[in-house]
XYZ file of C-alpha atoms in Angstrom:
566
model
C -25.023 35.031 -27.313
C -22.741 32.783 -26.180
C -22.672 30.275 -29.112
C -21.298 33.775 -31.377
C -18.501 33.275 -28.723
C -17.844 29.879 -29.868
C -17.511 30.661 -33.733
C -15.124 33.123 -32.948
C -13.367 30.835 -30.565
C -12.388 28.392 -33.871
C -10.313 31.021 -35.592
C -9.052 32.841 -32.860
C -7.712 30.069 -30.239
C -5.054 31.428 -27.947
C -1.900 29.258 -27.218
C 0.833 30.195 -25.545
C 3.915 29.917 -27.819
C 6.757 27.923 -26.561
C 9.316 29.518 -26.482
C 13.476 28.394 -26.636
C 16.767 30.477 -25.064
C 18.468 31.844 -28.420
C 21.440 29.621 -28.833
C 25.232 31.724 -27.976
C 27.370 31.526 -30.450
C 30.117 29.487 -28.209
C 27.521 26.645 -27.588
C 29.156 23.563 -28.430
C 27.684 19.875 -29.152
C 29.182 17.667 -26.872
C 29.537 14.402 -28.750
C 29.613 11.486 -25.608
C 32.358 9.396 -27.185
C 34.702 12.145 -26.775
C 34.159 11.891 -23.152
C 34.763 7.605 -22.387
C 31.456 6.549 -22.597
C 31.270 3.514 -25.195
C 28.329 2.533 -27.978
C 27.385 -0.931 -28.457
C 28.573 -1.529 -24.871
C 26.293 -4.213 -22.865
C 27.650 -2.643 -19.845
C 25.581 0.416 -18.127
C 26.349 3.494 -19.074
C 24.611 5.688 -17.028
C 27.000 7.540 -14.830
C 29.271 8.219 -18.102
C 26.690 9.800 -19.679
C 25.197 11.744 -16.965
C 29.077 13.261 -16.148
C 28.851 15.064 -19.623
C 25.265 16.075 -19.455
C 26.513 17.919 -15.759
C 29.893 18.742 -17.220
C 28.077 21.076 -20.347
C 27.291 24.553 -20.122
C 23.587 26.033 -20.857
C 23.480 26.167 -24.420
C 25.208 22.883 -25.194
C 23.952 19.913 -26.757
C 25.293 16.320 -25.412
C 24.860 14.313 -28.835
C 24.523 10.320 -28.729
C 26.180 8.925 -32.380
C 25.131 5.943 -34.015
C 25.254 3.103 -31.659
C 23.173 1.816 -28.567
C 23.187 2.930 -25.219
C 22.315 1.302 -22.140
C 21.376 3.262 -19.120
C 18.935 3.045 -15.674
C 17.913 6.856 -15.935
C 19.570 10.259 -17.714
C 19.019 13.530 -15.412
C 18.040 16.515 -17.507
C 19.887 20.191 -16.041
C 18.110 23.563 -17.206
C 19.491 25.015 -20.261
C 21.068 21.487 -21.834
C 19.883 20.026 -24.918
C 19.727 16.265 -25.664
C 20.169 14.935 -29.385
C 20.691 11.238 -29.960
C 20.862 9.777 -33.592
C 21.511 6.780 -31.187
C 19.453 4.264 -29.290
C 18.929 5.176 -25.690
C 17.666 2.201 -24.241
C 17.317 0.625 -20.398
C 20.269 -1.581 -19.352
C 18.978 -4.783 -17.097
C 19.403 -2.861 -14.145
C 16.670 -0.373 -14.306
C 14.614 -1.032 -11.661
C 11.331 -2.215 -13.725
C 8.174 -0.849 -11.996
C 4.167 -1.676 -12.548
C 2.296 1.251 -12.812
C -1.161 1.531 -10.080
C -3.045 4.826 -9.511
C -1.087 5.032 -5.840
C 2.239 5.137 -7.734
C 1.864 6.630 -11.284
C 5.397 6.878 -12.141
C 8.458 4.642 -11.733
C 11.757 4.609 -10.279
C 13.772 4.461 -13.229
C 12.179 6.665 -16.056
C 14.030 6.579 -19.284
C 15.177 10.234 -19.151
C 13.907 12.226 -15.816
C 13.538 16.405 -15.964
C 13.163 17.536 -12.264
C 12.213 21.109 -12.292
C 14.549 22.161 -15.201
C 13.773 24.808 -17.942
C 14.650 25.465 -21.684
C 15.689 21.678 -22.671
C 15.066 20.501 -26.698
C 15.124 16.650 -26.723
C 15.496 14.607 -29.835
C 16.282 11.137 -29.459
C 15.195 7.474 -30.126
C 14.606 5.739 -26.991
C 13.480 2.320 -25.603
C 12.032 2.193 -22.119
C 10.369 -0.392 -20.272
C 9.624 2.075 -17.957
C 8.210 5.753 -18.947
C 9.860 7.458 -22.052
C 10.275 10.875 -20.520
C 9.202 11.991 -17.254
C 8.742 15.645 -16.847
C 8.125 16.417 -12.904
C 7.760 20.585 -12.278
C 9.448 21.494 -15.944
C 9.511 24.436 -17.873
C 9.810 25.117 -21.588
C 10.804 21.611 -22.717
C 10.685 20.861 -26.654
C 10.817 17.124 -27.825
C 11.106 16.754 -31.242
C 11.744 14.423 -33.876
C 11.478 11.676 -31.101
C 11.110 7.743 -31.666
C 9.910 6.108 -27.852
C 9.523 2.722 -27.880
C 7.672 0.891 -24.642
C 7.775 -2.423 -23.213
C 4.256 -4.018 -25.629
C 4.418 -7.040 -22.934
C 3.687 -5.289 -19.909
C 0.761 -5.411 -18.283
C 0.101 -2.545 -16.711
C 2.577 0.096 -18.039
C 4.023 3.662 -18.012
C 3.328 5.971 -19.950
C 5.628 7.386 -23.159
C 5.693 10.800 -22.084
C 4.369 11.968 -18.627
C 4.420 15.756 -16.924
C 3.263 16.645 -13.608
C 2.808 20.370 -12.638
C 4.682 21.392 -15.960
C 4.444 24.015 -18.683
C 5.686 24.826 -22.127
C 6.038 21.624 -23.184
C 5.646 20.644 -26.929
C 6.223 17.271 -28.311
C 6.698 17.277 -31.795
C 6.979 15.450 -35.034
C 8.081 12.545 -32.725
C 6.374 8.429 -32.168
C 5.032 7.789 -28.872
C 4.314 3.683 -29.468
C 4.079 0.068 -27.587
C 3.286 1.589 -23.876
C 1.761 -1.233 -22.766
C 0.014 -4.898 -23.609
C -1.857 -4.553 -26.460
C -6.275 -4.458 -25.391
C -7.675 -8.071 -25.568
C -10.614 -8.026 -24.105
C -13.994 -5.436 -24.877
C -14.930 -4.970 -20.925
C -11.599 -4.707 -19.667
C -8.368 -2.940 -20.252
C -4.691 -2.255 -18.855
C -2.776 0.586 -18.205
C -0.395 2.476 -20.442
C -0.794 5.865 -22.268
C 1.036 7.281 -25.091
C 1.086 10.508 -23.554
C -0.145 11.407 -20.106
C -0.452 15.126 -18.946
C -1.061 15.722 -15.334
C -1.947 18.957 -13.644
C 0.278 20.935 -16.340
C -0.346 23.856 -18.260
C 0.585 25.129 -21.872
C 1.564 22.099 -23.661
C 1.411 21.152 -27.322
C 1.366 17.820 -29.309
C 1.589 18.608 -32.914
C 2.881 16.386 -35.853
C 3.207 13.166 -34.298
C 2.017 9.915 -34.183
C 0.785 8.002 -30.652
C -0.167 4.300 -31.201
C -0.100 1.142 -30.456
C -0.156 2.135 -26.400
C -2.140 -0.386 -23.701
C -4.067 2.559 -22.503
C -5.660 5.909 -24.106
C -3.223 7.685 -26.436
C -2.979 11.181 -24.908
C -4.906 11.205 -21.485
C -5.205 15.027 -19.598
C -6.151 14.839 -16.215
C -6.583 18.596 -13.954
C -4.873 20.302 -17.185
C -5.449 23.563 -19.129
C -4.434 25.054 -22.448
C -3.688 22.408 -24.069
C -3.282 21.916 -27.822
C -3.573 18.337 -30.064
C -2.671 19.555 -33.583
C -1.633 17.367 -36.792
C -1.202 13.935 -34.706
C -2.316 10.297 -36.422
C -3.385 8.629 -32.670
C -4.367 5.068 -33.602
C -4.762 1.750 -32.610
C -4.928 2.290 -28.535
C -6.655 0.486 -26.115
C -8.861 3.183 -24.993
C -9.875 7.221 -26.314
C -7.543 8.588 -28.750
C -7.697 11.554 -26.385
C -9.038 11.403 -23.312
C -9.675 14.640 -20.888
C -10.769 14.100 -16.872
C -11.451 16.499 -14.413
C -9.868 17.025 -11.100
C -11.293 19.344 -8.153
C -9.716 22.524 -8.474
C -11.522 23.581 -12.012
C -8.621 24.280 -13.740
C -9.730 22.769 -17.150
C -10.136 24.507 -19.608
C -9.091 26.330 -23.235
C -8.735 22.897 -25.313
C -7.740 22.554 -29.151
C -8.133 19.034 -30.072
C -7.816 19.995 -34.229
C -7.083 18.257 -37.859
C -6.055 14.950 -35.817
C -6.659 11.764 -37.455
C -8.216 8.893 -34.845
C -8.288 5.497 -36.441
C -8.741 2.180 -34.498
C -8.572 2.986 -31.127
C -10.504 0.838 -28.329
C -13.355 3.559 -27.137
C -14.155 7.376 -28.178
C -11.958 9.446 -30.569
C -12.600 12.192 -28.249
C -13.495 11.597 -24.358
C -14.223 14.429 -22.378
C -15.983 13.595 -19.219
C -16.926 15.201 -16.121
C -18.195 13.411 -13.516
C -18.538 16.073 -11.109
C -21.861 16.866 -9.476
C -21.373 20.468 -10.348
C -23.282 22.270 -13.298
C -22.131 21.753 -16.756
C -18.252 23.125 -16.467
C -17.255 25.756 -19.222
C -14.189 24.274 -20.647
C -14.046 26.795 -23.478
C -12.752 23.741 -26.232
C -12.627 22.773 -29.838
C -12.729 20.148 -31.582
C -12.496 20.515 -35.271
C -11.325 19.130 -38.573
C -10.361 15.691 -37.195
C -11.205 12.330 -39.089
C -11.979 9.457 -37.750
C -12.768 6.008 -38.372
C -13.152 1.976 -36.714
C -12.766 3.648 -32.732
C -14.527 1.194 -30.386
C -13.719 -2.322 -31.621
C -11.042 -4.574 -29.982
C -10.563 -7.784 -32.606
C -13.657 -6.675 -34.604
C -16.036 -6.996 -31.235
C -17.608 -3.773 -29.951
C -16.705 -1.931 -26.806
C -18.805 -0.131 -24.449
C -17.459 3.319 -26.305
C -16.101 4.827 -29.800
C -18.030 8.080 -30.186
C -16.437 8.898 -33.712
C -16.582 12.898 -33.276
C -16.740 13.396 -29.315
C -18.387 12.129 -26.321
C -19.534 15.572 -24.049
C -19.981 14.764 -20.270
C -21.161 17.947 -18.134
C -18.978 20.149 -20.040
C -20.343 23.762 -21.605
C -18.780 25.855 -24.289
C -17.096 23.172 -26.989
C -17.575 23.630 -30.595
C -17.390 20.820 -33.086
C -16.218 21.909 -36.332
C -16.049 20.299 -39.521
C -15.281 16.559 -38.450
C -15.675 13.640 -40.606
C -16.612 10.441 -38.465
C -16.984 6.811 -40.076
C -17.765 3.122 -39.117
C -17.305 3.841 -35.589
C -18.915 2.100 -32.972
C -20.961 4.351 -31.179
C -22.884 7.673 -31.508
C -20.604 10.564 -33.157
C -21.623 12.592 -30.558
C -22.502 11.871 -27.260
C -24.021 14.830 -25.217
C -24.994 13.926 -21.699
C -25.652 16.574 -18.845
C -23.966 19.634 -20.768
C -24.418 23.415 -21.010
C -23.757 25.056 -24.302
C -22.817 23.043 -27.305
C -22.350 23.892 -31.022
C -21.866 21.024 -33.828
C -21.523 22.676 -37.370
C -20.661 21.526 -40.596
C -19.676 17.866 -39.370
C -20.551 14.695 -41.746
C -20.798 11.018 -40.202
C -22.301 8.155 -41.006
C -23.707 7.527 -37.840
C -26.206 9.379 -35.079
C -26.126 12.213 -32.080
C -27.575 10.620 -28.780
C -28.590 13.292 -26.538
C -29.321 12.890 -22.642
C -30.191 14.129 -19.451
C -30.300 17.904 -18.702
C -28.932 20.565 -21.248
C -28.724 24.244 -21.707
C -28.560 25.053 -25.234
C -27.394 22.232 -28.337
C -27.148 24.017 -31.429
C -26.593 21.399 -34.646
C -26.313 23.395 -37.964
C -25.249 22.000 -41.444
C -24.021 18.264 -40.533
C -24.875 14.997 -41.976
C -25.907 12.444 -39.621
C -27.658 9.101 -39.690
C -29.768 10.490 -37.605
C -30.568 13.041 -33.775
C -31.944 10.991 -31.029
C -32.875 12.261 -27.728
C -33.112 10.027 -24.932
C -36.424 9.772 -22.981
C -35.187 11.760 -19.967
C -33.926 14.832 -21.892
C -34.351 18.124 -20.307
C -33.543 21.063 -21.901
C -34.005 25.098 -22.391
C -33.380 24.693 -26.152
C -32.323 22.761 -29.441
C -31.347 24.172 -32.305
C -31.503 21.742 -35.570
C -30.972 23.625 -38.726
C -29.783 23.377 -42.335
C -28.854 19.710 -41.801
C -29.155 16.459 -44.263
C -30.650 13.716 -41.723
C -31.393 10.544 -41.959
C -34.164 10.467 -38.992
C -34.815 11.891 -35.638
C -35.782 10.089 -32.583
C -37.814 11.906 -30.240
C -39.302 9.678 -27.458
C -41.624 10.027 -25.023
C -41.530 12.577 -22.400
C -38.614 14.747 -22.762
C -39.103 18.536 -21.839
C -37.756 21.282 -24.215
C -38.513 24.547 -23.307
C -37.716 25.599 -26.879
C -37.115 23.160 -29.992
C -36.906 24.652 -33.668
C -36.163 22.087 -36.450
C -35.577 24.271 -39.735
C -34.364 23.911 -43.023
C -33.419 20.258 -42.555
C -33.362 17.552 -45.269
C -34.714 14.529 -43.328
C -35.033 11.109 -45.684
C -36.411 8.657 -43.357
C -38.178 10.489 -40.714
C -41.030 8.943 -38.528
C -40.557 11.379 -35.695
C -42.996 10.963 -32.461
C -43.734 13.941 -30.450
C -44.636 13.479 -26.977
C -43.011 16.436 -25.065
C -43.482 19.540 -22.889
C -41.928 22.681 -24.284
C -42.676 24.829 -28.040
C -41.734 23.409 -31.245
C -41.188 24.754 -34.466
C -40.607 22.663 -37.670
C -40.258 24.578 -40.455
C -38.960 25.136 -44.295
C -37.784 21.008 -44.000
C -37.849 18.409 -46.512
C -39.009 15.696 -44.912
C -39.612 11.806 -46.547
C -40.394 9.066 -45.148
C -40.584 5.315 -46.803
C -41.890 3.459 -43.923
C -45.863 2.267 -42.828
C -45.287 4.714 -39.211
C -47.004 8.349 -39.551
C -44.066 11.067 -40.456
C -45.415 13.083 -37.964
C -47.012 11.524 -34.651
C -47.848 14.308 -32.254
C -48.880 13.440 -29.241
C -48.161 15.802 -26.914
C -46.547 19.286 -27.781
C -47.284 23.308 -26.479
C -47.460 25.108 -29.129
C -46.549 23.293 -31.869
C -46.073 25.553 -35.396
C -45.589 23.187 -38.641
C -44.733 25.523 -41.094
C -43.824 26.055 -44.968
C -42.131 22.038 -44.714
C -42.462 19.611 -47.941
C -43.558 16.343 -46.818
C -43.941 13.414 -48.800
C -45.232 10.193 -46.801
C -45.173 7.125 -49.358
C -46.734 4.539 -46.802
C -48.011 5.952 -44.118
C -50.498 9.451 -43.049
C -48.073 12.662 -42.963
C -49.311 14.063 -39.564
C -51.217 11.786 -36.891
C -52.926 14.327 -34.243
C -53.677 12.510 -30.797
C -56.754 14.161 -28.194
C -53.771 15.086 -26.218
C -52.379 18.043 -28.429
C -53.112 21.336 -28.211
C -52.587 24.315 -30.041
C -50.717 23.061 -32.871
C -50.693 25.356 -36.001
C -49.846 23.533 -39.491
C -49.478 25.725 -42.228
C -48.078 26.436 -45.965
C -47.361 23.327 -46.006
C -47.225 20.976 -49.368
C -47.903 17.415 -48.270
C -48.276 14.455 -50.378
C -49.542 11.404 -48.428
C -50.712 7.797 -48.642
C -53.560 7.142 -46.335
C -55.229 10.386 -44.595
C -52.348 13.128 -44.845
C -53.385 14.949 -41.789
C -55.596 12.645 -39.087
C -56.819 14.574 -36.015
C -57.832 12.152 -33.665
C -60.042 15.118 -31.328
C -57.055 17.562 -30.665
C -57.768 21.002 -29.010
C -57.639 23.689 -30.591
C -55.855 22.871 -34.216
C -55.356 25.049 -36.930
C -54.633 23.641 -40.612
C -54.147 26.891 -43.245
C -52.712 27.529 -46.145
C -51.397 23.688 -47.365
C -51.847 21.898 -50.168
C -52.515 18.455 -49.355
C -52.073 15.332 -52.260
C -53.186 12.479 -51.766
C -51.421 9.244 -52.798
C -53.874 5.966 -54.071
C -53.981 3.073 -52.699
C -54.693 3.555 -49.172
C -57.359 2.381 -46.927
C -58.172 5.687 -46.036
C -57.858 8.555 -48.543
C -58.719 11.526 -47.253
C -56.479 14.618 -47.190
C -58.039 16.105 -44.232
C -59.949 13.694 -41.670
C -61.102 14.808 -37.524
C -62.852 13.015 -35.263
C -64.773 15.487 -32.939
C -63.042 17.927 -33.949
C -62.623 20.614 -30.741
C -62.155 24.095 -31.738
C -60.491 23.085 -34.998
C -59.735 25.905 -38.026
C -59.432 25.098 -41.713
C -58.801 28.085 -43.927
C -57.326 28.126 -47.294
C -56.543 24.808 -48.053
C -56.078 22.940 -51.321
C -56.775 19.732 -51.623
C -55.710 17.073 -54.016
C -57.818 13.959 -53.121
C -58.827 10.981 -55.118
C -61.656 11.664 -57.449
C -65.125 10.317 -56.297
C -63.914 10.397 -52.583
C -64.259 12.049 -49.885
C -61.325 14.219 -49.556
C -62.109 16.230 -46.211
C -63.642 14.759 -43.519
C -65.125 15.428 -40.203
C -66.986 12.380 -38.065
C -68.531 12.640 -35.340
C -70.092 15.867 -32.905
C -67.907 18.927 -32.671
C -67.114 21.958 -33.653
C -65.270 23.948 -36.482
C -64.517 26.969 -37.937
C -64.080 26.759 -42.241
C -62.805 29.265 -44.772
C -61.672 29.769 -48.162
C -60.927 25.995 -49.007
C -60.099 24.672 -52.313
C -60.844 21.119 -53.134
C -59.282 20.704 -56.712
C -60.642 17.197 -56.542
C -62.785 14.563 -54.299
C -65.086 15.470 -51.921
C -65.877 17.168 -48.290
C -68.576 15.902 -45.459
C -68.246 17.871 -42.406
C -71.483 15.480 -41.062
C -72.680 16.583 -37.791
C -70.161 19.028 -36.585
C -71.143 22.391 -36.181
C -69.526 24.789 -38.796
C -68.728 28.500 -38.796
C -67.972 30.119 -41.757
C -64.377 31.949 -41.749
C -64.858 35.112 -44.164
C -61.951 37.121 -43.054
């Protein structure tokens, strides 16, 4: 089963490690005043600095002291490291670019890599154009990093950006300011934190992205990728956003123990607007926190899914997440194959949508599980969680729904659907004056072994359209008639005990109107004394057996009744 595949897929995630050339012993660390170049100078600085980065050997570190430095743009070479305790920052010169989707990088990058290999960068920087600009690199490490953006700019580069790279990590490092802070809920600007680009093999562990125009890490036509340990917060769009390009490459994602807080739309945003199936992207998404995503000045956006928002994607597990005060659902699940959410707690709802192959939702804590009217799928899983209510409208299709084990404690769920459902061994309350159960429409229906306590309201409302539905071993206390068949086909009601709470209009624990093909064997009832507890109205036809009333009163009136010995 391909959900076992996902479980495994949490402890067992594989990432390429990244790996460095072993330092010789003869490298040397090339400090750049030895060489002429000047700190504090307002003059540029760039061709000084680049002679001594071309001038050192692989192995060698060119090391920036104290001081500031003003440059247009530092070439990397293969095999030599950069360490600045310095400020690298742009001189006047640098040709200052605005970033558009036709040209997505500038002319004058803070520090360019143009297919080099084994480079560790650690440096504070201040661009106005990108940070670092990684263009066909190989095993690049930056690390304990500080990159500073121009917060004015309009539409802005991003802090870090590869293109057709691999084995790149960025590391215990600040990506921040990329860009004019969001102003406006409908609208925003460019200018990422981190943008990844058809690359491969790259990690982002330990840092903190924030404060960027744009998304805070955006992967576009990228696999393998790992977002470990990061704070992303306070960005004008997704704290990590992942989009699709047409050559399927995307996949094997590990989005994990990341803290989202304040950003502009979703925490997580992966979305695939491709008019092929559901696309197996083989990801995780797991032990993250997050909290206040999809607000710009305390006004809500269109987005800020606290846990994830799932666009025609298959195979992602949600694991363990804690969501809170976002703006929208915790998880948004639109068009999608398989999908497992397990053990995740948020104070907010699941919004389900559109076709899906298989949602499985086991052990969270939500607000509550709506599905949207036009939901199509083979089958839902919903067990073993603590609910606040679920929303089924009418007409959505589900070949196969089971609802078990949950603790619901506000439920007034409507049934109107084609497919079988089974709702068993829940606790299920509900405070309000709508049935707990309204079953319209449903193939198949079992109700079984669930405690259900209606304080306002009848437990289980049957309409003529329902067919085959099987209650049974259930304990229901109700107010008003617990279990109202309103001329279903074909009902069975066995083995409950039914209670029924004063005060009502109607009291009855058991009431059918022409009842059609109906069974009632071994019930107890509880009804009010001196009333009528079970009651049939009307002409029909029923088959009785082995009932208990411990109190009140039956009147089957007209219909005609078989007795059930057996």
């Amino acid at each position: 089963m391909r959900i076992q595949f996902l479980l495994l897929f949490l402890v067992s995630f594989p990432f390429t490690a990244i790996c460095q050339t072993d330092s010789a012993s003869d490298n040397k660390q090339l400090n750049i005043l030895d060489f002429g170049v000047s700190a504090d100078s307002q003059n540029d600085q760039t061709e000084a600095i680049q002679q001594v980065i071309d001038q050192a050997s692989e192995g060698d570190t060119v090391f920036f002291p104290e001081g500031e430095y003003l440059i247009r743009t530092l070439l990397l070479r293969s095999g030599v490291n950069i360490l600045s305790e310095g400020l690298i920052k742009h001189h006047s010169a640098a040709i200052d670019g605005a970033y558009s989707m036709e040209k997505q990088n500038s002319p004058n990058p803070l520090i360019l890599g143009q297919e080099v290999k084994n480079v560790t960068i650690s440096l504070r920087g201040e661009s106005k154009n990108e940070g670092i600009y990684l263009l066909k690199c190989h095993q690049i490490s930056v690390y304990n990093t500080n990159l500073t953006g121009d917060s004015t700019k309009l539409r802005a580069y991003p802090g870090i950006l590869t293109f057709e790279s691999s084995g790149i990590e960025i590391v215990n490092s600040k990506i921040h300011h990329f860009g004019k802070p969001r102003s406006e809920t409908h609208s925003y600007q460019p200018g990422t934190g981190i943008r990844i680009l058809s690359s491969n093999t790259i990690s982002i562990r330990n840092s903190e992205i924030y404060q960027n125009g744009e998304n805070g890490i955006f992967i576009y036509g990228s696999r393998n990728i790992e977002v470990l340990d990061n704070v992303i917060h306070h960005n004008g769009m997704s704290a990590i956003q992942v989009a699709f390009g047409d050559k399927g490459k995307e996949k094997d994602y590990n989005f994990t123990n990341n803290i989202f807080d304040s950003n502009a739309a979703d925490a997580v945003d992966i979305n695939n607007r491709s008019p092929e199936k559901a696309m197996d992207i083989a990801c995780v998404i797991a032990y993250n926190i997050s909290c206040d995503n999809g607000f710009v000045k305390g006004e809500s956006t269109p987005d800020g899914s606290g846990i994830g928002t799932l666009i025609n994607i298959s195979n992602v597990l949600l694991y363990k997440n804690q969501a809170y005060r976002n703006n929208r659902p915790a998880i948004y699940v639109e068009s999608c194959g398989v999908i497992l959410a397990k053990d995740n707690w948020a104070d907010n709802q699941v919004e389900v949508t559109l076709d899906l192959e298989e949602l499985v939702l086991e052990k969270n804590r939500f607000s509550s599980i709506n599905l949207i009217a036009n939901t199509k799928a083979e089958k839902i899983q919903i067990k073993n969680n603590e609910l606040g209510s679920l929303s089924f409208p009418d007409g959505i299709h589900v070949k196969e729904m089971d609802i078990e084990n949950n603790r619901i404690s506000n439920a007034s769920i409507n049934l109107n659907m084609k497919g079988k459902l089974h709702l068993t061994e829940n606790k299920i309350e509900n405070k309000s004056k709508k049935p707990t159960l309204l079953i319209i429409k449903a193939d198949d229906a079992l109700i079984e072994n669930n405690e259900i306590l209606s304080e306002n309201s009848s437990a289980i409302v049957l309409r003529k359209t329902a067919r085959n539905i099987q209650i049974v071993g259930n304990h229901i206390k109700s107010f008003n008639t617990a279990i109202f068949d309103e001329n279903s086909t074909a009902l069975t009601v066995k083995d409950n005990i039914i209670t029924s709470i004063k005060g009502g209009k109607e009291n009855q624990a058991f009431r059918s109107h022409h009842p059609n093909q109906l069974t009632l064997k071994g019930n107890e009832y509880r009804g009010i004394e001196n009333t009528e507890t079970v009651l049939l109205i009307g002409k029909g036809k029923a088959s009785i057996g082995k009932e208990k009333l411990v109190s009140g009163t039956a009147n089957y009136g007209e219909v005609e009744v078989s007795e059930i010995y057996f």
